[in-house]
């Protein structure tokens, strides 16, 4: 762990119940931490967050967080993973034993076990990099002390059914992102709001409130066809709508 001040310390902080465990791959240490509740009530402007594939998150205060999966380091590891997976299945194929009944039995050789452990390690490394990135972002957002945070209610299961998108969506870990934001909000007395699934955050003009029925997925810009004539980045427009949604609720 290398996140500055992720673990609370100072007066009134108690560490209890240390435990060491082994999951077959890595050693873990867990410690219970008791510390006084944060009683500060944040007063800064609320924010809306639009999640996406192109960019991981676009925040209504103007910050944009990129999709880490387009990163060279991740791409390299994903390539390595694919190669390793192919190698393992090839090894299984080579060591397959035909029984008298004509059925196939797959034997696990020492070499296969070794390769499978390498794969486990690689998977863990990828998860660690992705989760660490999410922790950095969610902590950064919370540190700005907004009075509320609004995210969309993403129908991830529905989106996963789309073959072309499912891999990209799975890699983005939206669920983990909102989970972290939610509990960190609760710890810091920030109201956490999930917008209704049918709230049209993309198709509404954040400036005048008009609705654009024919906005296509490929439209990267929101161009208001009503009198206000605003031209905004599509995701930024959505994040502003989510912020407005929270404003009305609060
Ligand atoms: Zn407008």
GROMACS .gro file of C-alpha atoms and ligand atoms in nm:
model
  251
    1UNK     CA    1   0.000   0.000   0.000
    2UNK     CA    2   0.148   0.332  -0.094
    3UNK     CA    3  -0.132   0.582  -0.060
    4UNK     CA    4  -0.039   0.866   0.166
    5UNK     CA    5  -0.261   0.882   0.478
    6UNK     CA    6  -0.494   0.606   0.364
    7UNK     CA    7  -0.460   0.458   0.713
    8UNK     CA    8  -0.577   0.699   0.982
    9UNK     CA    9  -0.327   0.787   1.250
   10UNK     CA   10  -0.286   1.033   1.533
   11UNK     CA   11  -0.462   1.090   1.860
   12UNK     CA   12  -0.755   0.864   1.941
   13UNK     CA   13  -0.667   0.609   1.674
   14UNK     CA   14  -0.649   0.248   1.792
   15UNK     CA   15  -0.523  -0.054   1.600
   16UNK     CA   16  -0.673  -0.385   1.703
   17UNK     CA   17  -0.685  -0.749   1.610
   18UNK     CA   18  -0.399  -0.796   1.363
   19UNK     CA   19  -0.425  -1.110   1.154
   20UNK     CA   20  -0.199  -1.273   0.899
   21UNK     CA   21  -0.340  -1.503   0.634
   22UNK     CA   22  -0.231  -1.685   0.320
   23UNK     CA   23  -0.463  -1.737   0.023
   24UNK     CA   24  -0.239  -1.980  -0.164
   25UNK     CA   25  -0.069  -1.701  -0.352
   26UNK     CA   26  -0.005  -1.402  -0.130
   27UNK     CA   27   0.033  -1.322   0.234
   28UNK     CA   28  -0.208  -1.068   0.378
   29UNK     CA   29  -0.214  -0.869   0.695
   30UNK     CA   30  -0.538  -0.718   0.820
   31UNK     CA   31  -0.576  -0.478   1.108
   32UNK     CA   32  -0.889  -0.331   1.266
   33UNK     CA   33  -0.873   0.045   1.304
   34UNK     CA   34  -1.082   0.248   1.544
   35UNK     CA   35  -1.089   0.623   1.514
   36UNK     CA   36  -1.328   0.906   1.603
   37UNK     CA   37  -1.607   0.984   1.354
   38UNK     CA   38  -1.551   1.270   1.117
   39UNK     CA   39  -1.798   1.537   1.230
   40UNK     CA   40  -1.712   1.797   0.969
   41UNK     CA   41  -2.003   1.870   0.733
   42UNK     CA   42  -1.871   1.954   0.383
   43UNK     CA   43  -2.008   2.277   0.237
   44UNK     CA   44  -1.849   2.292  -0.109
   45UNK     CA   45  -2.059   2.271  -0.425
   46UNK     CA   46  -2.210   1.932  -0.499
   47UNK     CA   47  -2.082   1.737  -0.799
   48UNK     CA   48  -2.219   1.505  -1.063
   49UNK     CA   49  -2.012   1.224  -1.215
   50UNK     CA   50  -2.069   1.071  -1.556
   51UNK     CA   51  -1.914   0.727  -1.605
   52UNK     CA   52  -1.811   0.596  -1.943
   53UNK     CA   53  -1.592   0.375  -2.159
   54UNK     CA   54  -1.398   0.638  -2.351
   55UNK     CA   55  -1.312   0.813  -2.027
   56UNK     CA   56  -1.368   0.652  -1.690
   57UNK     CA   57  -1.528   0.957  -1.532
   58UNK     CA   58  -1.615   1.314  -1.620
   59UNK     CA   59  -1.687   1.534  -1.320
   60UNK     CA   60  -1.908   1.843  -1.325
   61UNK     CA   61  -1.625   2.055  -1.184
   62UNK     CA   62  -1.434   1.994  -1.507
   63UNK     CA   63  -1.199   1.713  -1.408
   64UNK     CA   64  -1.167   1.417  -1.640
   65UNK     CA   65  -1.032   1.077  -1.539
   66UNK     CA   66  -0.899   0.865  -1.820
   67UNK     CA   67  -0.964   0.500  -1.888
   68UNK     CA   68  -0.661   0.326  -1.737
   69UNK     CA   69  -0.714   0.021  -1.961
   70UNK     CA   70  -0.584   0.218  -2.257
   71UNK     CA   71  -0.260   0.251  -2.068
   72UNK     CA   72   0.051   0.086  -2.216
   73UNK     CA   73   0.133  -0.095  -1.892
   74UNK     CA   74  -0.210  -0.258  -1.868
   75UNK     CA   75  -0.220  -0.344  -2.237
   76UNK     CA   76   0.115  -0.517  -2.204
   77UNK     CA   77  -0.001  -0.720  -1.906
   78UNK     CA   78  -0.325  -0.815  -2.083
   79UNK     CA   79  -0.123  -0.939  -2.380
   80UNK     CA   80   0.098  -1.142  -2.150
   81UNK     CA   81  -0.211  -1.289  -1.987
   82UNK     CA   82  -0.357  -1.397  -2.319
   83UNK     CA   83  -0.031  -1.564  -2.415
   84UNK     CA   84  -0.014  -1.747  -2.083
   85UNK     CA   85  -0.375  -1.865  -2.111
   86UNK     CA   86  -0.308  -2.006  -2.456
   87UNK     CA   87   0.005  -2.178  -2.333
   88UNK     CA   88  -0.183  -2.345  -2.047
   89UNK     CA   89  -0.463  -2.477  -2.266
   90UNK     CA   90  -0.203  -2.608  -2.510
   91UNK     CA   91  -0.027  -2.793  -2.228
   92UNK     CA   92  -0.355  -2.948  -2.116
   93UNK     CA   93  -0.417  -3.062  -2.470
   94UNK     CA   94  -0.070  -3.219  -2.491
   95UNK     CA   95  -0.110  -3.411  -2.165
   96UNK     CA   96  -0.458  -3.535  -2.228
   97UNK     CA   97  -0.504  -3.906  -2.165
   98UNK     CA   98  -0.755  -4.116  -2.353
   99UNK     CA   99  -0.929  -4.377  -2.139
  100UNK     CA  100  -1.049  -4.712  -2.270
  101UNK     CA  101  -1.403  -4.583  -2.301
  102UNK     CA  102  -1.280  -4.321  -2.544
  103UNK     CA  103  -1.325  -4.033  -2.299
  104UNK     CA  104  -1.057  -3.777  -2.231
  105UNK     CA  105  -0.895  -3.709  -1.900
  106UNK     CA  106  -0.690  -3.398  -1.839
  107UNK     CA  107  -0.386  -3.432  -1.621
  108UNK     CA  108  -0.236  -3.149  -1.421
  109UNK     CA  109   0.141  -3.168  -1.451
  110UNK     CA  110   0.387  -2.981  -1.232
  111UNK     CA  111   0.450  -2.749  -1.522
  112UNK     CA  112   0.082  -2.669  -1.560
  113UNK     CA  113   0.054  -2.592  -1.190
  114UNK     CA  114   0.350  -2.359  -1.222
  115UNK     CA  115   0.194  -2.178  -1.519
  116UNK     CA  116  -0.143  -2.154  -1.348
  117UNK     CA  117   0.020  -1.988  -1.050
  118UNK     CA  118   0.183  -1.739  -1.282
  119UNK     CA  119  -0.159  -1.663  -1.428
  120UNK     CA  120  -0.310  -1.614  -1.082
  121UNK     CA  121  -0.034  -1.371  -0.995
  122UNK     CA  122  -0.084  -1.181  -1.317
  123UNK     CA  123  -0.458  -1.155  -1.257
  124UNK     CA  124  -0.400  -1.028  -0.908
  125UNK     CA  125  -0.155  -0.770  -1.034
  126UNK     CA  126  -0.408  -0.642  -1.287
  127UNK     CA  127  -0.679  -0.620  -1.022
  128UNK     CA  128  -0.441  -0.439  -0.788
  129UNK     CA  129  -0.348  -0.179  -1.049
  130UNK     CA  130  -0.713  -0.116  -1.140
  131UNK     CA  131  -0.835  -0.095  -0.782
  132UNK     CA  132  -0.546   0.126  -0.677
  133UNK     CA  133  -0.632   0.366  -0.958
  134UNK     CA  134  -0.995   0.378  -0.843
  135UNK     CA  135  -0.886   0.442  -0.485
  136UNK     CA  136  -0.672   0.734  -0.591
  137UNK     CA  137  -0.958   0.890  -0.787
  138UNK     CA  138  -1.232   0.837  -0.529
  139UNK     CA  139  -1.009   0.974  -0.252
  140UNK     CA  140  -0.923   1.276  -0.463
  141UNK     CA  141  -1.291   1.349  -0.530
  142UNK     CA  142  -1.383   1.313  -0.161
  143UNK     CA  143  -1.097   1.543  -0.059
  144UNK     CA  144  -1.261   1.830  -0.248
  145UNK     CA  145  -1.536   1.809   0.018
  146UNK     CA  146  -1.844   1.843  -0.200
  147UNK     CA  147  -2.174   1.862  -0.009
  148UNK     CA  148  -2.318   1.589  -0.229
  149UNK     CA  149  -2.216   1.345  -0.506
  150UNK     CA  150  -2.451   1.219  -0.779
  151UNK     CA  151  -2.379   0.916  -0.998
  152UNK     CA  152  -2.597   0.737  -1.251
  153UNK     CA  153  -2.772   0.413  -1.175
  154UNK     CA  154  -2.585   0.208  -1.431
  155UNK     CA  155  -2.755  -0.096  -1.567
  156UNK     CA  156  -2.427  -0.287  -1.585
  157UNK     CA  157  -2.587  -0.629  -1.629
  158UNK     CA  158  -2.788  -0.499  -1.922
  159UNK     CA  159  -2.482  -0.341  -2.080
  160UNK     CA  160  -2.273  -0.656  -2.031
  161UNK     CA  161  -2.507  -0.835  -2.269
  162UNK     CA  162  -2.363  -0.621  -2.547
  163UNK     CA  163  -2.077  -0.837  -2.678
  164UNK     CA  164  -1.873  -0.546  -2.805
  165UNK     CA  165  -1.890  -0.355  -2.480
  166UNK     CA  166  -1.884  -0.624  -2.214
  167UNK     CA  167  -1.505  -0.658  -2.194
  168UNK     CA  168  -1.444  -0.284  -2.176
  169UNK     CA  169  -1.716  -0.242  -1.916
  170UNK     CA  170  -1.587  -0.528  -1.706
  171UNK     CA  171  -1.241  -0.375  -1.705
  172UNK     CA  172  -1.370  -0.038  -1.593
  173UNK     CA  173  -1.504  -0.175  -1.261
  174UNK     CA  174  -1.791   0.072  -1.237
  175UNK     CA  175  -1.940  -0.118  -0.949
  176UNK     CA  176  -1.617  -0.097  -0.750
  177UNK     CA  177  -1.589   0.273  -0.832
  178UNK     CA  178  -1.935   0.359  -0.699
  179UNK     CA  179  -1.888   0.128  -0.401
  180UNK     CA  180  -1.573   0.316  -0.297
  181UNK     CA  181  -1.735   0.653  -0.356
  182UNK     CA  182  -2.036   0.555  -0.147
  183UNK     CA  183  -1.854   0.439   0.164
  184UNK     CA  184  -1.600   0.719   0.149
  185UNK     CA  185  -1.890   0.965   0.120
  186UNK     CA  186  -2.056   0.814   0.424
  187UNK     CA  187  -1.734   0.843   0.623
  188UNK     CA  188  -1.709   1.211   0.534
  189UNK     CA  189  -2.075   1.317   0.573
  190UNK     CA  190  -2.119   1.370   0.201
  191UNK     CA  191  -2.466   1.294   0.066
  192UNK     CA  192  -2.436   1.015  -0.189
  193UNK     CA  193  -2.713   1.014  -0.448
  194UNK     CA  194  -2.784   0.760  -0.722
  195UNK     CA  195  -2.993   0.917  -0.999
  196UNK     CA  196  -3.302   0.732  -1.112
  197UNK     CA  197  -3.233   0.478  -1.388
  198UNK     CA  198  -3.462   0.666  -1.625
  199UNK     CA  199  -3.321   1.010  -1.561
  200UNK     CA  200  -3.212   1.133  -1.909
  201UNK     CA  201  -2.871   1.269  -1.808
  202UNK     CA  202  -2.731   1.254  -2.163
  203UNK     CA  203  -3.030   1.382  -2.359
  204UNK     CA  204  -3.110   1.689  -2.153
  205UNK     CA  205  -2.953   2.030  -2.209
  206UNK     CA  206  -2.786   2.123  -1.882
  207UNK     CA  207  -2.818   2.493  -1.964
  208UNK     CA  208  -3.186   2.533  -2.053
  209UNK     CA  209  -3.342   2.198  -1.962
  210UNK     CA  210  -3.469   2.114  -2.309
  211UNK     CA  211  -3.474   1.752  -2.420
  212UNK     CA  212  -3.308   1.609  -2.729
  213UNK     CA  213  -3.476   1.289  -2.838
  214UNK     CA  214  -3.248   1.209  -3.129
  215UNK     CA  215  -2.908   1.227  -2.958
  216UNK     CA  216  -2.705   0.938  -3.096
  217UNK     CA  217  -2.439   0.737  -2.912
  218UNK     CA  218  -2.187   0.858  -3.167
  219UNK     CA  219  -2.259   1.226  -3.096
  220UNK     CA  220  -1.962   1.335  -2.887
  221UNK     CA  221  -2.098   1.687  -2.850
  222UNK     CA  222  -2.431   1.801  -2.714
  223UNK     CA  223  -2.566   2.072  -2.939
  224UNK     CA  224  -2.881   2.231  -2.804
  225UNK     CA  225  -3.129   2.287  -3.085
  226UNK     CA  226  -3.341   2.524  -2.878
  227UNK     CA  227  -3.294   2.894  -2.826
  228UNK     CA  228  -3.001   2.858  -2.584
  229UNK     CA  229  -2.785   2.694  -2.852
  230UNK     CA  230  -2.528   2.555  -2.608
  231UNK     CA  231  -2.251   2.333  -2.740
  232UNK     CA  232  -2.098   2.113  -2.473
  233UNK     CA  233  -1.895   1.797  -2.451
  234UNK     CA  234  -2.148   1.516  -2.425
  235UNK     CA  235  -2.015   1.363  -2.102
  236UNK     CA  236  -1.958   1.700  -1.939
  237UNK     CA  237  -2.319   1.794  -2.018
  238UNK     CA  238  -2.435   1.470  -1.855
  239UNK     CA  239  -2.230   1.537  -1.542
  240UNK     CA  240  -2.386   1.884  -1.511
  241UNK     CA  241  -2.734   1.731  -1.538
  242UNK     CA  242  -2.649   1.486  -1.262
  243UNK     CA  243  -2.528   1.772  -1.046
  244UNK     CA  244  -2.854   1.962  -1.113
  245UNK     CA  245  -3.046   1.648  -1.023
  246UNK     CA  246  -2.874   1.643  -0.683
  247UNK     CA  247  -2.924   2.015  -0.635
  248UNK     CA  248  -3.299   1.973  -0.669
  249UNK     CA  249  -3.309   1.682  -0.428
  250UNK     CA  250  -3.097   1.857  -0.166
  251LIG    ZN1  251  -3.028   2.443  -2.426
   0.00000   0.00000   0.00000
